[in-house]
Amino acid sequence: MARRKTVDLTDEAIVEEFRQTGDSTKFKSLVRRYQNRVYNAALRILGNQDEAEEVTQDTFLKVHQGITGFRKEASFASWIFRIAHNLCVDVVRTKQRRAGVKVVSFDPQSTQNEEDSLDPAVSLSQIADPLPSPAQRVDLEEQQLFIEKTLLALPENQRTVVVLHDIEGFQYQEIADIVGTSVGTVRSRLHYGRLKMRELLAPYFDNQGVQAASR
């Protein structure tokens, strides 16, 4: 039976082949799959290209060093983003120590009935990935830049959850595993992060004549 092409294999199958054969092309295929995603997520969390590049490089270095210990209890995507998230947190904490800043986390507790269907805040993906008319396309790049800047106004823990859920598409449990917290806390951070995003973005989109649809 012919071997399947690497592009057709799951992440976990590629990891297993790399473990068994040590074939560097297998690891390179994982890098190609995730390099841009890890970099873009780190850039949105950190807001600095050099730091995002360093986090991306360090992420794949740690993945390479620890891949023999990867267990399939979580997806490979969750595992690699957990590594990247921890590195981002290290960068943020280092900058805070250097600046002598004490950051107070705004993270109200989630309530039992807090569900996405009741969330009054529009999700970032609805704003960041609209279906523009031809007349709006010329302004899309400007809108994206404004959204990226607005993301940086969120506390790091909320910003991370918004990026992982609304941009990267991870589910609540996956995000909880990545950032090392409970599903309830993930929901809370997403809820208040979206509220803040909507508050900050509303004047811009009102001025641009873009109506953000509620969920």
Short mmCIF file of C-alpha atoms in Angstrom, two decimals:
data_model
loop_
_atom_site.label_atom_id
_atom_site.label_comp_id
_atom_site.label_asym_id
_atom_site.label_seq_id
_atom_site.Cartn_x
_atom_site.Cartn_y
_atom_site.Cartn_z
CA MET A 1 0.00 0.00 0.00
CA ALA A 2 1.45 3.40 -0.99
CA ARG A 3 2.41 5.75 1.82
CA ARG A 4 0.27 8.83 2.11
CA LYS A 5 1.82 12.19 1.37
CA THR A 6 2.75 14.22 4.43
CA VAL A 7 0.21 16.88 3.48
CA ASP A 8 -2.55 14.26 3.90
CA LEU A 9 -1.40 13.16 7.35
CA THR A 10 -2.72 14.44 10.68
CA ASP A 11 -0.36 16.32 12.97
CA GLU A 12 -0.24 13.35 15.31
CA ALA A 13 0.63 10.94 12.49
CA ILE A 14 3.50 13.19 11.38
CA VAL A 15 4.75 13.43 14.97
CA GLU A 16 4.73 9.64 15.24
CA GLU A 17 6.64 9.22 11.98
CA PHE A 18 9.21 11.78 13.11
CA ARG A 19 9.63 9.97 16.42
CA GLN A 20 10.15 6.65 14.68
CA THR A 21 12.40 7.75 11.81
CA GLY A 22 13.99 11.01 12.90
CA ASP A 23 13.27 12.29 9.39
CA SER A 24 13.81 16.05 9.54
CA THR A 25 11.42 16.63 6.66
CA LYS A 26 8.58 15.48 8.92
CA PHE A 27 9.42 18.11 11.51
CA LYS A 28 9.80 20.75 8.81
CA SER A 29 6.28 19.94 7.62
CA LEU A 30 4.96 20.68 11.12
CA VAL A 31 6.86 23.97 11.12
CA ARG A 32 5.29 24.90 7.78
CA ARG A 33 1.82 24.12 9.12
CA TYR A 34 2.12 26.21 12.25
CA GLN A 35 4.83 28.82 11.76
CA ASN A 36 2.56 31.58 10.45
CA ARG A 37 -0.22 30.82 12.95
CA VAL A 38 2.16 30.91 15.90
CA TYR A 39 3.83 34.09 14.68
CA ASN A 40 0.54 35.89 14.02
CA ALA A 41 -0.88 34.91 17.41
CA ALA A 42 2.31 36.03 19.18
CA LEU A 43 2.30 39.31 17.26
CA ARG A 44 -1.29 40.03 18.27
CA ILE A 45 -0.53 39.23 21.90
CA LEU A 46 2.80 41.06 22.13
CA GLY A 47 2.39 43.80 19.51
CA ASN A 48 6.07 43.61 18.57
CA GLN A 49 7.45 41.91 15.44
CA ASP A 50 10.90 41.13 16.88
CA GLU A 51 9.42 39.61 20.02
CA ALA A 52 6.91 37.61 17.98
CA GLU A 53 9.69 36.25 15.76
CA GLU A 54 11.74 35.29 18.81
CA VAL A 55 8.76 33.56 20.42
CA THR A 56 8.08 31.67 17.19
CA GLN A 57 11.69 30.47 16.93
CA ASP A 58 11.81 29.49 20.59
CA THR A 59 8.46 27.70 20.28
CA PHE A 60 9.71 25.38 17.55
CA LEU A 61 12.99 24.85 19.36
CA LYS A 62 11.07 23.69 22.43
CA VAL A 63 8.74 21.59 20.27
CA HIS A 64 11.75 19.86 18.71
CA GLN A 65 13.34 19.28 22.11
CA GLY A 66 10.15 17.99 23.72
CA ILE A 67 8.39 16.17 20.91
CA THR A 68 9.34 12.73 22.23
CA GLY A 69 7.37 13.57 25.37
CA PHE A 70 4.27 14.75 23.49
CA ARG A 71 1.23 12.83 24.68
CA LYS A 72 -1.97 12.63 22.68
CA GLU A 73 -4.13 13.67 25.63
CA ALA A 74 -4.41 17.04 23.90
CA SER A 75 -4.14 17.92 20.22
CA PHE A 76 -0.76 18.83 18.78
CA ALA A 77 -2.16 22.29 17.99
CA SER A 78 -3.11 22.83 21.65
CA TRP A 79 0.32 21.62 22.77
CA ILE A 80 2.27 23.93 20.45
CA PHE A 81 0.10 26.94 21.30
CA ARG A 82 0.53 26.23 25.00
CA ILE A 83 4.30 26.44 24.51
CA ALA A 84 3.93 29.68 22.52
CA HIS A 85 1.57 31.14 25.11
CA ASN A 86 3.98 30.41 27.96
CA LEU A 87 6.77 32.10 26.04
CA CYS A 88 4.56 35.15 25.40
CA VAL A 89 3.75 35.34 29.10
CA ASP A 90 7.48 35.25 29.88
CA VAL A 91 8.08 38.16 27.50
CA VAL A 92 5.25 40.22 29.02
CA ARG A 93 6.44 39.56 32.57
CA THR A 94 10.01 40.44 31.68
CA LYS A 95 8.91 43.78 30.20
CA GLN A 96 6.76 44.48 33.26
CA ARG A 97 9.66 43.80 35.63
CA ARG A 98 11.99 46.02 33.63
CA ALA A 99 9.43 48.81 33.63
CA GLY A 100 8.62 48.32 37.30
CA VAL A 101 4.95 48.05 36.43
CA LYS A 102 2.46 46.29 38.64
CA VAL A 103 -0.36 45.11 36.42
CA VAL A 104 -3.80 44.65 37.91
CA SER A 105 -5.68 41.96 36.03
CA PHE A 106 -9.26 42.84 35.05
CA ASP A 107 -10.85 39.41 35.08
CA PRO A 108 -14.29 39.36 36.72
CA GLN A 109 -15.60 35.93 37.58
CA SER A 110 -17.79 34.15 35.07
CA THR A 111 -21.42 33.54 36.01
CA GLN A 112 -23.15 30.19 35.56
CA ASN A 113 -25.53 31.45 32.87
CA GLU A 114 -22.92 33.31 30.84
CA GLU A 115 -23.14 31.73 27.38
CA ASP A 116 -22.00 32.91 23.97
CA SER A 117 -25.61 33.15 22.84
CA LEU A 118 -26.17 35.78 25.54
CA ASP A 119 -22.92 37.61 24.97
CA PRO A 120 -23.82 41.16 23.88
CA ALA A 121 -20.35 41.70 22.44
CA VAL A 122 -19.65 40.97 18.81
CA SER A 123 -16.84 38.44 18.34
CA LEU A 124 -13.56 39.67 16.91
CA SER A 125 -13.84 37.24 14.02
CA GLN A 126 -17.06 38.93 12.95
CA ILE A 127 -15.27 42.26 12.78
CA ALA A 128 -11.86 41.10 11.58
CA ASP A 129 -13.22 38.95 8.78
CA PRO A 130 -16.24 40.76 7.33
CA LEU A 131 -17.73 40.23 3.89
CA PRO A 132 -17.02 43.68 2.45
CA SER A 133 -18.74 45.27 -0.47
CA PRO A 134 -16.45 46.45 -3.28
CA ALA A 135 -16.62 49.99 -1.86
CA GLN A 136 -15.48 48.78 1.57
CA ARG A 137 -12.53 46.71 0.38
CA VAL A 138 -10.31 49.75 -0.03
CA ASP A 139 -10.70 50.47 3.72
CA LEU A 140 -10.19 46.87 4.87
CA GLU A 141 -6.47 47.20 5.53
CA GLU A 142 -7.02 50.34 7.62
CA GLN A 143 -9.75 48.56 9.58
CA GLN A 144 -7.49 45.59 10.23
CA LEU A 145 -4.70 47.82 11.53
CA PHE A 146 -7.14 49.56 13.88
CA ILE A 147 -8.40 46.21 15.16
CA GLU A 148 -4.84 45.02 15.80
CA LYS A 149 -4.09 48.19 17.78
CA THR A 150 -7.33 47.83 19.72
CA LEU A 151 -6.42 44.26 20.67
CA LEU A 152 -3.30 45.58 22.37
CA ALA A 153 -5.47 47.75 24.62
CA LEU A 154 -6.88 44.62 26.30
CA PRO A 155 -5.24 43.05 29.34
CA GLU A 156 -2.89 40.29 28.20
CA ASN A 157 -5.03 37.46 29.60
CA GLN A 158 -8.16 38.70 27.80
CA ARG A 159 -6.23 39.45 24.61
CA THR A 160 -4.81 35.93 24.53
CA VAL A 161 -8.22 34.31 24.86
CA VAL A 162 -9.76 36.56 22.21
CA VAL A 163 -6.93 35.72 19.79
CA LEU A 164 -7.13 31.98 20.46
CA HIS A 165 -10.93 31.78 20.23
CA ASP A 166 -12.04 34.40 17.73
CA ILE A 167 -9.03 34.29 15.40
CA GLU A 168 -7.39 30.89 15.81
CA GLY A 169 -10.68 29.04 16.35
CA PHE A 170 -9.81 27.02 19.45
CA GLN A 171 -12.65 25.70 21.61
CA TYR A 172 -13.06 26.62 25.29
CA GLN A 173 -11.51 23.43 26.67
CA GLU A 174 -8.56 23.70 24.30
CA ILE A 175 -7.94 27.29 25.39
CA ALA A 176 -8.22 26.28 29.04
CA ASP A 177 -5.53 23.65 28.41
CA ILE A 178 -3.32 26.14 26.55
CA VAL A 179 -3.40 28.90 29.15
CA GLY A 180 -3.70 26.62 32.18
CA THR A 181 -7.01 27.76 33.62
CA SER A 182 -10.64 26.66 33.86
CA VAL A 183 -13.26 26.77 31.12
CA GLY A 184 -15.27 29.20 33.24
CA THR A 185 -12.34 31.60 33.40
CA VAL A 186 -11.84 31.31 29.65
CA ARG A 187 -15.51 32.21 29.09
CA SER A 188 -15.20 35.16 31.46
CA ARG A 189 -12.07 36.52 29.82
CA LEU A 190 -13.59 36.14 26.36
CA HIS A 191 -16.81 37.82 27.45
CA TYR A 192 -15.14 40.88 28.97
CA GLY A 193 -12.50 41.03 26.24
CA ARG A 194 -15.21 41.17 23.60
CA LEU A 195 -17.11 43.83 25.54
CA LYS A 196 -14.01 45.98 25.72
CA MET A 197 -13.25 45.41 22.03
CA ARG A 198 -16.76 46.43 21.09
CA GLU A 199 -16.54 49.55 23.24
CA LEU A 200 -13.23 50.59 21.67
CA LEU A 201 -14.18 49.72 18.11
CA ALA A 202 -17.68 51.20 18.08
CA PRO A 203 -16.64 54.84 17.42
CA TYR A 204 -14.39 53.81 14.53
CA PHE A 205 -16.97 51.63 12.81
CA ASP A 206 -19.71 54.19 13.42
CA ASN A 207 -17.53 56.81 11.73
CA GLN A 208 -16.76 54.44 8.86
CA GLY A 209 -20.40 53.54 8.42
CA VAL A 210 -19.77 49.89 9.20
CA GLN A 211 -22.42 48.21 11.29
CA ALA A 212 -21.07 45.36 13.44
CA ALA A 213 -23.73 42.70 13.72
CA SER A 214 -24.51 41.32 17.15
CA ARG A 215 -24.52 37.59 17.71
#
